[in-house]
Amino acid sequence: MGSSDRSKKRTHLWKKALLHFALCFVTGFFTGFAPTSTASLFSRHDASIRPATADSFNRSLMAEIPAETPAASERLGPATADSSVNRSLMVETPAETPAASERLERGSERQLIVVTTTQSGDRLQGPLLRRLADTLKLVPPPLLWVVVQARAAAPETAEVLRRTGVVYRHLTFDANFTDPAAEADHQRNVALNHIEYHRLTGIVHFAGASNVYDLRFFQEMRQIEGFGAWPVALVSANRKRVVVEGPICNSSKVVGWLFRDLASDKIGLGSLLTDADMKAKPPRINISGFAFNSSILWDPERWGRATSVPDTSQDSIKFVREVLLEDETKLKGIPADCSKIMLWHLYIPRATNLPSHHQIQNASR
């Protein structure tokens, strides 16, 4: 009996061991196919803390901006009169923190705010904007491109701007003009009122769509603290005329103004200046021949102007021109001795009978 009991106990132990082995094997087998708990619990968390890439930042800049609050709309109303900000077509930059604002005030990192006006009915507008965008893409950031346009023509231009790869804001207005010069000044006021309202910190420059730049010019412009001016070459191929106008400088100090028509100058720009070439003070500086710190719009006392900030019903571009011509000692000539031309304005006759971009696309189908 004793040997039989021991044999039964051994058999029972083997069966128990085999059962445990089978259970462990089956459990491990199916566990291998199950997803790990770490991935399911933390996958959302990992995505939220992943460092932002350049592509993701650019996508965030292209997001549509929420509608303005009533207070903001009311504030913009008097500033732009019959103009408005096309919020769905405008690219917004992140809000500036005090630290970021201080960084932008330093020379090499100072933001450039490039303002470009447009002409109603100009069929060359799209190609010219694309050409200017190709130049601005080569400029190191930070740079903000502000494009102003009549609302009726905005959708086609918005398509062009979205493909440029430049950080931009697209502003629109509703007024109708028969005088191109009055329309251009109105657009500049729209841009300046927008800059003032949003406290956009940087150096403001009015860039015509047909301007041609030496890329070193943008780095020179970043060195401006308050106001800056430089010589501009006005080129008209069909009229066979080149006019150079701008400041005459002693180092970076403006001491006079130059106006020279090179079409009748057989010697060239390097010849001695005559009294006819020099002017004590021009009645108006070429719109692309100066730049200024945007804070003059809301803090003129900082730059030595005792009068208070003009209210938004006044002419902002007229105010800026008056400040520039009040005292030449405020101006910084660039480059240092104003001896180089780094900006050319090409005179291009308006093209109103050319087919539009969409008409060309439809014709090619």
mmCIF file of C-alpha atoms in Angstrom:
data_model
loop_
_atom_site.group_PDB
_atom_site.id
_atom_site.type_symbol
_atom_site.label_atom_id
_atom_site.label_comp_id
_atom_site.label_asym_id
_atom_site.label_seq_id
_atom_site.Cartn_x
_atom_site.Cartn_y
_atom_site.Cartn_z
ATOM 1 C CA MET A 1 0.000 0.000 0.000
ATOM 2 C CA GLY A 2 2.851 2.309 0.840
ATOM 3 C CA SER A 3 4.487 2.041 -2.593
ATOM 4 C CA SER A 4 1.108 2.520 -4.359
ATOM 5 C CA ASP A 5 0.386 5.757 -2.438
ATOM 6 C CA ARG A 6 3.794 7.170 -3.278
ATOM 7 C CA SER A 7 3.270 6.373 -6.987
ATOM 8 C CA LYS A 8 -0.103 8.199 -6.978
ATOM 9 C CA LYS A 9 1.457 11.237 -5.308
ATOM 10 C CA ARG A 10 4.240 11.438 -7.946
ATOM 11 C CA THR A 11 1.684 11.214 -10.776
ATOM 12 C CA HIS A 12 -0.384 13.983 -9.178
ATOM 13 C CA LEU A 13 2.655 16.248 -8.852
ATOM 14 C CA TRP A 14 3.599 15.746 -12.521
ATOM 15 C CA LYS A 15 0.057 16.552 -13.615
ATOM 16 C CA LYS A 16 0.059 19.694 -11.474
ATOM 17 C CA ALA A 17 3.413 20.819 -12.894
ATOM 18 C CA LEU A 18 2.290 20.227 -16.476
ATOM 19 C CA LEU A 19 -0.898 22.182 -15.850
ATOM 20 C CA HIS A 20 1.036 25.145 -14.459
ATOM 21 C CA PHE A 21 3.428 25.024 -17.396
ATOM 22 C CA ALA A 22 0.565 24.977 -19.897
ATOM 23 C CA LEU A 23 -1.175 27.908 -18.218
ATOM 24 C CA CYS A 24 2.036 29.974 -18.172
ATOM 25 C CA PHE A 25 2.760 29.152 -21.823
ATOM 26 C CA VAL A 26 -0.732 30.129 -23.004
ATOM 27 C CA THR A 27 -0.663 33.342 -20.938
ATOM 28 C CA GLY A 28 2.735 34.353 -22.318
ATOM 29 C CA PHE A 29 1.718 33.461 -25.873
ATOM 30 C CA PHE A 30 -1.312 35.748 -25.916
ATOM 31 C CA THR A 31 0.442 38.499 -23.940
ATOM 32 C CA GLY A 32 2.985 38.796 -26.754
ATOM 33 C CA PHE A 33 0.223 39.912 -29.165
ATOM 34 C CA ALA A 34 -1.214 42.570 -26.853
ATOM 35 C CA PRO A 35 -0.032 46.270 -27.203
ATOM 36 C CA THR A 36 2.104 47.596 -24.409
ATOM 37 C CA SER A 37 0.389 49.774 -21.847
ATOM 38 C CA THR A 38 3.094 52.486 -22.111
ATOM 39 C CA ALA A 39 2.307 53.278 -25.734
ATOM 40 C CA SER A 40 -1.437 53.521 -25.176
ATOM 41 C CA LEU A 41 -1.176 55.609 -22.025
ATOM 42 C CA PHE A 42 1.458 58.119 -23.137
ATOM 43 C CA SER A 43 1.083 58.403 -26.898
ATOM 44 C CA ARG A 44 -1.117 61.511 -26.555
ATOM 45 C CA HIS A 45 1.225 63.012 -23.985
ATOM 46 C CA ASP A 46 4.273 62.447 -26.192
ATOM 47 C CA ALA A 47 2.614 64.225 -29.096
ATOM 48 C CA SER A 48 1.827 67.246 -26.972
ATOM 49 C CA ILE A 49 5.368 67.716 -25.727
ATOM 50 C CA ARG A 50 7.144 66.960 -29.005
ATOM 51 C CA PRO A 51 9.415 69.903 -29.970
ATOM 52 C CA ALA A 52 7.903 72.134 -32.642
ATOM 53 C CA THR A 53 9.486 71.862 -36.072
ATOM 54 C CA ALA A 54 9.791 74.611 -38.654
ATOM 55 C CA ASP A 55 7.007 73.046 -40.737
ATOM 56 C CA SER A 56 4.619 72.864 -37.806
ATOM 57 C CA PHE A 57 5.409 76.499 -36.920
ATOM 58 C CA ASN A 58 4.703 77.629 -40.467
ATOM 59 C CA ARG A 59 1.409 75.753 -40.451
ATOM 60 C CA SER A 60 0.445 77.500 -37.241
ATOM 61 C CA LEU A 61 1.170 80.887 -38.826
ATOM 62 C CA MET A 62 -1.159 80.086 -41.700
ATOM 63 C CA ALA A 63 -4.116 79.407 -39.409
ATOM 64 C CA GLU A 64 -7.160 81.590 -39.923
ATOM 65 C CA ILE A 65 -7.449 84.340 -37.369
ATOM 66 C CA PRO A 66 -10.585 84.504 -35.209
ATOM 67 C CA ALA A 67 -12.991 87.347 -35.789
ATOM 68 C CA GLU A 68 -12.245 90.556 -33.939
ATOM 69 C CA THR A 69 -13.982 91.447 -30.739
ATOM 70 C CA PRO A 70 -16.414 94.409 -30.928
ATOM 71 C CA ALA A 71 -13.904 96.577 -29.094
ATOM 72 C CA ALA A 72 -11.150 95.770 -31.583
ATOM 73 C CA SER A 73 -13.443 96.391 -34.552
ATOM 74 C CA GLU A 74 -14.474 99.712 -33.098
ATOM 75 C CA ARG A 75 -10.830 100.666 -32.581
ATOM 76 C CA LEU A 76 -9.884 99.772 -36.150
ATOM 77 C CA GLY A 77 -12.889 101.570 -37.605
ATOM 78 C CA PRO A 78 -11.742 105.164 -37.171
ATOM 79 C CA ALA A 79 -8.164 104.207 -38.008
ATOM 80 C CA THR A 80 -8.902 102.876 -41.460
ATOM 81 C CA ALA A 81 -12.103 104.782 -42.221
ATOM 82 C CA ASP A 82 -13.636 102.726 -45.036
ATOM 83 C CA SER A 83 -10.924 100.086 -44.907
ATOM 84 C CA SER A 84 -10.836 96.805 -43.052
ATOM 85 C CA VAL A 85 -8.529 93.933 -42.256
ATOM 86 C CA ASN A 86 -9.226 90.815 -44.289
ATOM 87 C CA ARG A 87 -8.872 88.443 -41.352
ATOM 88 C CA SER A 88 -9.316 85.235 -43.333
ATOM 89 C CA LEU A 89 -6.499 86.170 -45.725
ATOM 90 C CA MET A 90 -4.122 87.575 -43.149
ATOM 91 C CA VAL A 91 -1.218 85.704 -41.615
ATOM 92 C CA GLU A 92 -0.849 86.364 -37.906
ATOM 93 C CA THR A 93 2.444 86.248 -36.071
ATOM 94 C CA PRO A 94 2.673 85.103 -32.460
ATOM 95 C CA ALA A 95 1.996 87.747 -29.836
ATOM 96 C CA GLU A 96 5.151 89.463 -28.643
ATOM 97 C CA THR A 97 6.222 88.980 -25.071
ATOM 98 C CA PRO A 98 8.246 91.732 -23.337
ATOM 99 C CA ALA A 99 11.390 89.622 -23.701
ATOM 100 C CA ALA A 100 10.745 89.085 -27.412
ATOM 101 C CA SER A 101 10.122 92.800 -27.897
ATOM 102 C CA GLU A 102 13.465 93.579 -26.260
ATOM 103 C CA ARG A 103 15.240 91.102 -28.533
ATOM 104 C CA LEU A 104 13.710 92.731 -31.619
ATOM 105 C CA GLU A 105 15.074 96.088 -30.481
ATOM 106 C CA ARG A 106 18.650 94.798 -30.794
ATOM 107 C CA GLY A 107 20.406 95.414 -34.101
ATOM 108 C CA SER A 108 20.860 92.097 -35.895
ATOM 109 C CA GLU A 109 17.563 90.672 -34.628
ATOM 110 C CA ARG A 110 15.423 93.765 -35.212
ATOM 111 C CA GLN A 111 12.279 92.922 -37.140
ATOM 112 C CA LEU A 112 11.747 94.412 -40.591
ATOM 113 C CA ILE A 113 8.171 95.396 -41.475
ATOM 114 C CA VAL A 114 7.989 95.665 -45.265
ATOM 115 C CA VAL A 115 4.846 97.411 -46.556
ATOM 116 C CA THR A 116 3.800 96.975 -50.185
ATOM 117 C CA THR A 117 0.899 98.803 -51.823
ATOM 118 C CA THR A 118 -0.883 97.579 -54.944
ATOM 119 C CA GLN A 119 -2.557 99.124 -57.975
ATOM 120 C CA SER A 120 -6.129 98.348 -58.908
ATOM 121 C CA GLY A 121 -6.474 96.676 -62.298
ATOM 122 C CA ASP A 122 -2.747 96.071 -62.781
ATOM 123 C CA ARG A 123 -2.348 92.669 -64.454
ATOM 124 C CA LEU A 124 1.385 92.590 -63.681
ATOM 125 C CA GLN A 125 0.681 92.759 -59.955
ATOM 126 C CA GLY A 126 0.878 88.982 -59.401
ATOM 127 C CA PRO A 127 4.243 88.460 -61.165
ATOM 128 C CA LEU A 128 5.737 91.525 -59.459
ATOM 129 C CA LEU A 129 4.607 90.361 -56.008
ATOM 130 C CA ARG A 130 6.054 86.901 -56.647
ATOM 131 C CA ARG A 131 9.356 88.455 -57.713
ATOM 132 C CA LEU A 132 9.478 90.633 -54.599
ATOM 133 C CA ALA A 133 8.573 87.614 -52.439
ATOM 134 C CA ASP A 134 11.526 85.712 -53.902
ATOM 135 C CA THR A 135 13.776 88.529 -52.680
ATOM 136 C CA LEU A 136 12.206 88.705 -49.208
ATOM 137 C CA LYS A 137 12.594 84.935 -48.767
ATOM 138 C CA LEU A 138 16.363 85.426 -48.899
ATOM 139 C CA VAL A 139 16.320 87.939 -46.027
ATOM 140 C CA PRO A 140 17.088 86.419 -42.596
ATOM 141 C CA PRO A 141 14.121 86.577 -40.186
ATOM 142 C CA PRO A 142 12.387 88.205 -38.447
ATOM 143 C CA LEU A 143 10.587 89.877 -41.342
ATOM 144 C CA LEU A 144 6.886 90.675 -41.757
ATOM 145 C CA TRP A 145 5.454 91.548 -45.167
ATOM 146 C CA VAL A 146 2.325 93.728 -45.086
ATOM 147 C CA VAL A 147 0.464 93.800 -48.415
ATOM 148 C CA VAL A 148 -2.463 96.221 -48.842
ATOM 149 C CA GLN A 149 -5.059 95.850 -51.564
ATOM 150 C CA ALA A 150 -8.600 96.693 -52.633
ATOM 151 C CA ARG A 151 -11.010 94.036 -51.374
ATOM 152 C CA ALA A 152 -12.352 93.153 -54.835
ATOM 153 C CA ALA A 153 -8.938 91.951 -56.037
ATOM 154 C CA ALA A 154 -7.893 90.296 -52.766
ATOM 155 C CA PRO A 155 -8.810 86.610 -53.408
ATOM 156 C CA GLU A 156 -6.467 86.217 -56.395
ATOM 157 C CA THR A 157 -3.606 87.953 -54.586
ATOM 158 C CA ALA A 158 -4.220 85.860 -51.460
ATOM 159 C CA GLU A 159 -3.573 82.744 -53.548
ATOM 160 C CA VAL A 160 -0.234 84.213 -54.652
ATOM 161 C CA LEU A 161 0.783 85.242 -51.124
ATOM 162 C CA ARG A 162 0.006 81.849 -49.585
ATOM 163 C CA ARG A 163 2.572 80.235 -51.879
ATOM 164 C CA THR A 164 5.411 82.678 -51.231
ATOM 165 C CA GLY A 165 6.758 81.156 -48.011
ATOM 166 C CA VAL A 166 7.054 84.667 -46.497
ATOM 167 C CA VAL A 167 5.321 85.625 -43.232
ATOM 168 C CA TYR A 168 2.736 88.175 -44.347
ATOM 169 C CA ARG A 169 -0.422 90.081 -43.455
ATOM 170 C CA HIS A 170 -2.911 90.859 -46.206
ATOM 171 C CA LEU A 171 -4.963 93.991 -45.504
ATOM 172 C CA THR A 172 -7.917 95.130 -47.637
ATOM 173 C CA PHE A 173 -10.017 98.264 -48.053
ATOM 174 C CA ASP A 174 -13.304 99.144 -49.747
ATOM 175 C CA ALA A 175 -12.754 102.719 -50.988
ATOM 176 C CA ASN A 176 -12.659 103.544 -54.711
ATOM 177 C CA PHE A 177 -10.053 105.943 -56.134
ATOM 178 C CA THR A 178 -9.439 107.601 -59.480
ATOM 179 C CA ASP A 179 -6.104 109.134 -58.405
ATOM 180 C CA PRO A 180 -3.357 106.450 -58.092
ATOM 181 C CA ALA A 181 -1.281 108.644 -55.756
ATOM 182 C CA ALA A 182 -4.223 109.166 -53.379
ATOM 183 C CA GLU A 183 -4.945 105.436 -53.437
ATOM 184 C CA ALA A 184 -1.309 104.616 -52.598
ATOM 185 C CA ASP A 185 -1.280 107.023 -49.633
ATOM 186 C CA HIS A 186 -4.578 105.577 -48.416
ATOM 187 C CA GLN A 187 -3.080 102.084 -48.498
ATOM 188 C CA ARG A 188 -0.041 103.264 -46.550
ATOM 189 C CA ASN A 189 -2.347 104.738 -43.919
ATOM 190 C CA VAL A 190 -4.185 101.413 -43.685
ATOM 191 C CA ALA A 191 -0.864 99.650 -43.052
ATOM 192 C CA LEU A 192 0.408 102.235 -40.538
ATOM 193 C CA ASN A 193 -2.851 102.209 -38.578
ATOM 194 C CA HIS A 194 -2.650 98.420 -38.430
ATOM 195 C CA ILE A 195 0.959 98.568 -37.214
ATOM 196 C CA GLU A 196 0.037 101.185 -34.596
ATOM 197 C CA TYR A 197 -3.015 99.323 -33.305
ATOM 198 C CA HIS A 198 -1.195 95.988 -32.965
ATOM 199 C CA ARG A 199 2.028 97.593 -31.653
ATOM 200 C CA LEU A 200 4.134 95.761 -34.245
ATOM 201 C CA THR A 201 7.718 96.447 -33.239
ATOM 202 C CA GLY A 202 10.308 96.858 -35.984
ATOM 203 C CA ILE A 203 11.724 99.022 -38.761
ATOM 204 C CA VAL A 204 9.072 100.029 -41.311
ATOM 205 C CA HIS A 205 10.026 100.241 -45.003
ATOM 206 C CA PHE A 206 7.727 100.908 -47.973
ATOM 207 C CA ALA A 207 8.757 98.510 -50.738
ATOM 208 C CA GLY A 208 7.281 98.955 -54.182
ATOM 209 C CA ALA A 209 6.446 95.735 -55.994
ATOM 210 C CA SER A 210 8.832 96.739 -58.794
ATOM 211 C CA ASN A 211 11.771 97.510 -56.481
ATOM 212 C CA VAL A 212 15.093 95.708 -56.953
ATOM 213 C CA TYR A 213 17.375 95.236 -53.927
ATOM 214 C CA ASP A 214 20.926 94.461 -53.013
ATOM 215 C CA LEU A 215 20.388 91.904 -50.220
ATOM 216 C CA ARG A 216 22.969 93.668 -48.057
ATOM 217 C CA PHE A 217 20.525 96.579 -47.884
ATOM 218 C CA PHE A 218 18.240 94.717 -45.450
ATOM 219 C CA GLN A 219 21.059 94.101 -42.995
ATOM 220 C CA GLU A 220 22.012 97.782 -43.209
ATOM 221 C CA MET A 221 18.409 98.754 -42.525
ATOM 222 C CA ARG A 222 18.396 96.661 -39.331
ATOM 223 C CA GLN A 223 21.025 99.025 -37.900
ATOM 224 C CA ILE A 224 18.573 101.937 -37.893
ATOM 225 C CA GLU A 225 17.578 103.041 -34.406
ATOM 226 C CA GLY A 226 15.082 105.783 -35.191
ATOM 227 C CA PHE A 227 15.086 107.049 -38.774
ATOM 228 C CA GLY A 228 17.163 106.179 -41.819
ATOM 229 C CA ALA A 229 17.535 107.329 -45.431
ATOM 230 C CA TRP A 230 19.523 106.222 -48.489
ATOM 231 C CA PRO A 231 19.946 106.998 -52.198
ATOM 232 C CA VAL A 232 17.461 105.462 -54.639
ATOM 233 C CA ALA A 233 17.925 104.983 -58.390
ATOM 234 C CA LEU A 234 14.749 105.522 -60.410
ATOM 235 C CA VAL A 235 15.057 103.573 -63.667
ATOM 236 C CA SER A 236 12.758 103.983 -66.675
ATOM 237 C CA ALA A 237 13.766 101.776 -69.595
ATOM 238 C CA ASN A 238 11.198 103.051 -72.096
ATOM 239 C CA ARG A 239 12.131 106.658 -71.317
ATOM 240 C CA LYS A 240 15.873 105.849 -71.259
ATOM 241 C CA ARG A 241 16.226 107.762 -68.035
ATOM 242 C CA VAL A 242 17.939 107.130 -64.697
ATOM 243 C CA VAL A 243 17.490 109.529 -61.791
ATOM 244 C CA VAL A 244 19.365 109.218 -58.492
ATOM 245 C CA GLU A 245 17.915 110.944 -55.461
ATOM 246 C CA GLY A 246 18.586 110.702 -51.752
ATOM 247 C CA PRO A 247 20.794 111.978 -48.936
ATOM 248 C CA ILE A 248 24.362 113.222 -49.098
ATOM 249 C CA CYS A 249 26.223 111.960 -46.056
ATOM 250 C CA ASN A 250 29.318 112.669 -44.031
ATOM 251 C CA SER A 251 29.911 109.227 -42.510
ATOM 252 C CA SER A 252 26.361 108.283 -41.496
ATOM 253 C CA LYS A 253 25.256 111.892 -40.879
ATOM 254 C CA VAL A 254 22.949 113.444 -43.477
ATOM 255 C CA VAL A 255 24.308 116.849 -44.606
ATOM 256 C CA GLY A 256 22.283 117.472 -47.764
ATOM 257 C CA TRP A 257 20.173 115.971 -50.530
ATOM 258 C CA LEU A 258 21.017 114.839 -54.043
ATOM 259 C CA PHE A 259 18.952 114.901 -57.234
ATOM 260 C CA ARG A 260 20.787 113.949 -60.427
ATOM 261 C CA ASP A 261 19.419 112.970 -63.815
ATOM 262 C CA LEU A 262 22.007 110.624 -65.316
ATOM 263 C CA ALA A 263 20.386 110.657 -68.754
ATOM 264 C CA SER A 264 22.091 113.960 -69.503
ATOM 265 C CA ASP A 265 25.171 113.234 -67.382
ATOM 266 C CA LYS A 266 27.954 111.999 -69.673
ATOM 267 C CA ILE A 267 30.485 111.770 -66.842
ATOM 268 C CA GLY A 268 28.445 109.660 -64.456
ATOM 269 C CA LEU A 269 27.494 109.598 -60.824
ATOM 270 C CA GLY A 270 31.106 109.619 -59.684
ATOM 271 C CA SER A 271 31.675 113.128 -61.010
ATOM 272 C CA LEU A 272 31.735 116.173 -58.746
ATOM 273 C CA LEU A 273 28.383 117.381 -57.511
ATOM 274 C CA THR A 274 27.210 120.811 -58.627
ATOM 275 C CA ASP A 275 24.941 123.248 -56.817
ATOM 276 C CA ALA A 276 22.132 122.198 -59.141
ATOM 277 C CA ASP A 277 22.496 118.596 -57.973
ATOM 278 C CA MET A 278 22.310 119.452 -54.281
ATOM 279 C CA LYS A 279 19.297 120.621 -52.330
ATOM 280 C CA ALA A 280 19.131 121.911 -48.787
ATOM 281 C CA LYS A 281 15.949 119.958 -48.119
ATOM 282 C CA PRO A 282 13.660 118.122 -50.521
ATOM 283 C CA PRO A 283 9.914 118.834 -50.457
ATOM 284 C CA ARG A 284 9.351 115.097 -50.082
ATOM 285 C CA ILE A 285 11.571 112.025 -49.655
ATOM 286 C CA ASN A 286 11.051 109.152 -52.084
ATOM 287 C CA ILE A 287 8.642 106.716 -50.414
ATOM 288 C CA SER A 288 11.143 103.848 -50.764
ATOM 289 C CA GLY A 289 14.064 106.024 -49.699
ATOM 290 C CA PHE A 290 13.535 106.000 -45.934
ATOM 291 C CA ALA A 291 12.648 103.762 -42.998
ATOM 292 C CA PHE A 292 11.672 104.415 -39.396
ATOM 293 C CA ASN A 293 11.152 102.711 -36.060
ATOM 294 C CA SER A 294 7.479 101.775 -35.785
ATOM 295 C CA SER A 295 7.258 103.095 -32.220
ATOM 296 C CA ILE A 296 7.126 106.664 -33.617
ATOM 297 C CA LEU A 297 3.461 105.910 -34.383
ATOM 298 C CA TRP A 298 2.478 105.452 -30.731
ATOM 299 C CA ASP A 299 5.429 106.951 -28.797
ATOM 300 C CA PRO A 300 6.763 110.000 -30.696
ATOM 301 C CA GLU A 301 8.202 111.598 -27.538
ATOM 302 C CA ARG A 302 10.711 108.744 -27.374
ATOM 303 C CA TRP A 303 12.232 110.079 -30.598
ATOM 304 C CA GLY A 304 12.319 113.737 -29.640
ATOM 305 C CA ARG A 305 8.946 114.916 -30.913
ATOM 306 C CA ALA A 306 7.113 116.793 -28.167
ATOM 307 C CA THR A 307 3.672 116.641 -29.750
ATOM 308 C CA SER A 308 1.289 113.908 -28.765
ATOM 309 C CA VAL A 309 0.477 110.944 -30.953
ATOM 310 C CA PRO A 310 -1.920 111.907 -33.765
ATOM 311 C CA ASP A 311 -5.332 110.362 -33.450
ATOM 312 C CA THR A 312 -6.286 107.701 -35.954
ATOM 313 C CA SER A 313 -8.405 110.111 -38.023
ATOM 314 C CA GLN A 314 -5.254 111.974 -39.112
ATOM 315 C CA ASP A 315 -3.009 111.173 -42.063
ATOM 316 C CA SER A 316 -0.348 108.823 -40.658
ATOM 317 C CA ILE A 317 1.906 108.818 -43.714
ATOM 318 C CA LYS A 318 1.858 112.641 -43.761
ATOM 319 C CA PHE A 319 2.784 112.624 -40.063
ATOM 320 C CA VAL A 320 5.762 110.326 -40.713
ATOM 321 C CA ARG A 321 7.012 112.485 -43.599
ATOM 322 C CA GLU A 322 6.805 115.605 -41.453
ATOM 323 C CA VAL A 323 8.808 113.965 -38.680
ATOM 324 C CA LEU A 324 11.493 112.850 -41.147
ATOM 325 C CA LEU A 325 11.995 116.324 -42.595
ATOM 326 C CA GLU A 326 11.856 118.220 -39.299
ATOM 327 C CA ASP A 327 15.454 117.542 -38.308
ATOM 328 C CA GLU A 328 18.079 115.885 -40.515
ATOM 329 C CA THR A 329 20.199 115.073 -37.464
ATOM 330 C CA LYS A 330 17.682 112.348 -36.626
ATOM 331 C CA LEU A 331 18.416 110.529 -39.886
ATOM 332 C CA LYS A 332 21.001 107.783 -40.225
ATOM 333 C CA GLY A 333 22.420 107.528 -43.726
ATOM 334 C CA ILE A 334 22.914 103.997 -45.045
ATOM 335 C CA PRO A 335 25.282 102.636 -46.085
ATOM 336 C CA ALA A 336 27.686 104.558 -43.856
ATOM 337 C CA ASP A 337 28.664 107.262 -46.387
ATOM 338 C CA CYS A 338 25.593 106.944 -48.674
ATOM 339 C CA SER A 339 27.970 106.245 -51.572
ATOM 340 C CA LYS A 340 26.336 103.012 -52.742
ATOM 341 C CA ILE A 341 23.021 102.508 -54.434
ATOM 342 C CA MET A 342 21.403 99.414 -52.950
ATOM 343 C CA LEU A 343 17.810 99.980 -54.121
ATOM 344 C CA TRP A 344 16.506 100.511 -57.643
ATOM 345 C CA HIS A 345 12.909 101.434 -58.409
ATOM 346 C CA LEU A 346 11.876 100.267 -61.879
ATOM 347 C CA TYR A 347 9.255 102.350 -63.641
ATOM 348 C CA ILE A 348 6.889 99.877 -65.321
ATOM 349 C CA PRO A 349 3.857 101.195 -67.229
ATOM 350 C CA ARG A 350 0.595 99.844 -65.866
ATOM 351 C CA ALA A 351 -0.686 96.808 -67.742
ATOM 352 C CA THR A 352 -4.477 96.709 -67.708
ATOM 353 C CA ASN A 353 -5.243 94.661 -70.830
ATOM 354 C CA LEU A 354 -3.246 91.528 -70.076
ATOM 355 C CA PRO A 355 -5.162 88.333 -69.219
ATOM 356 C CA SER A 356 -5.428 87.484 -65.537
ATOM 357 C CA HIS A 357 -3.868 84.436 -63.899
ATOM 358 C CA HIS A 358 -7.231 82.625 -63.837
ATOM 359 C CA GLN A 359 -7.951 83.483 -67.479
ATOM 360 C CA ILE A 360 -4.620 81.983 -68.517
ATOM 361 C CA GLN A 361 -5.361 78.809 -66.533
ATOM 362 C CA ASN A 362 -8.834 78.463 -68.090
ATOM 363 C CA ALA A 363 -7.467 79.000 -71.601
ATOM 364 C CA SER A 364 -4.868 76.272 -71.140
ATOM 365 C CA ARG A 365 -7.443 73.626 -70.164
#
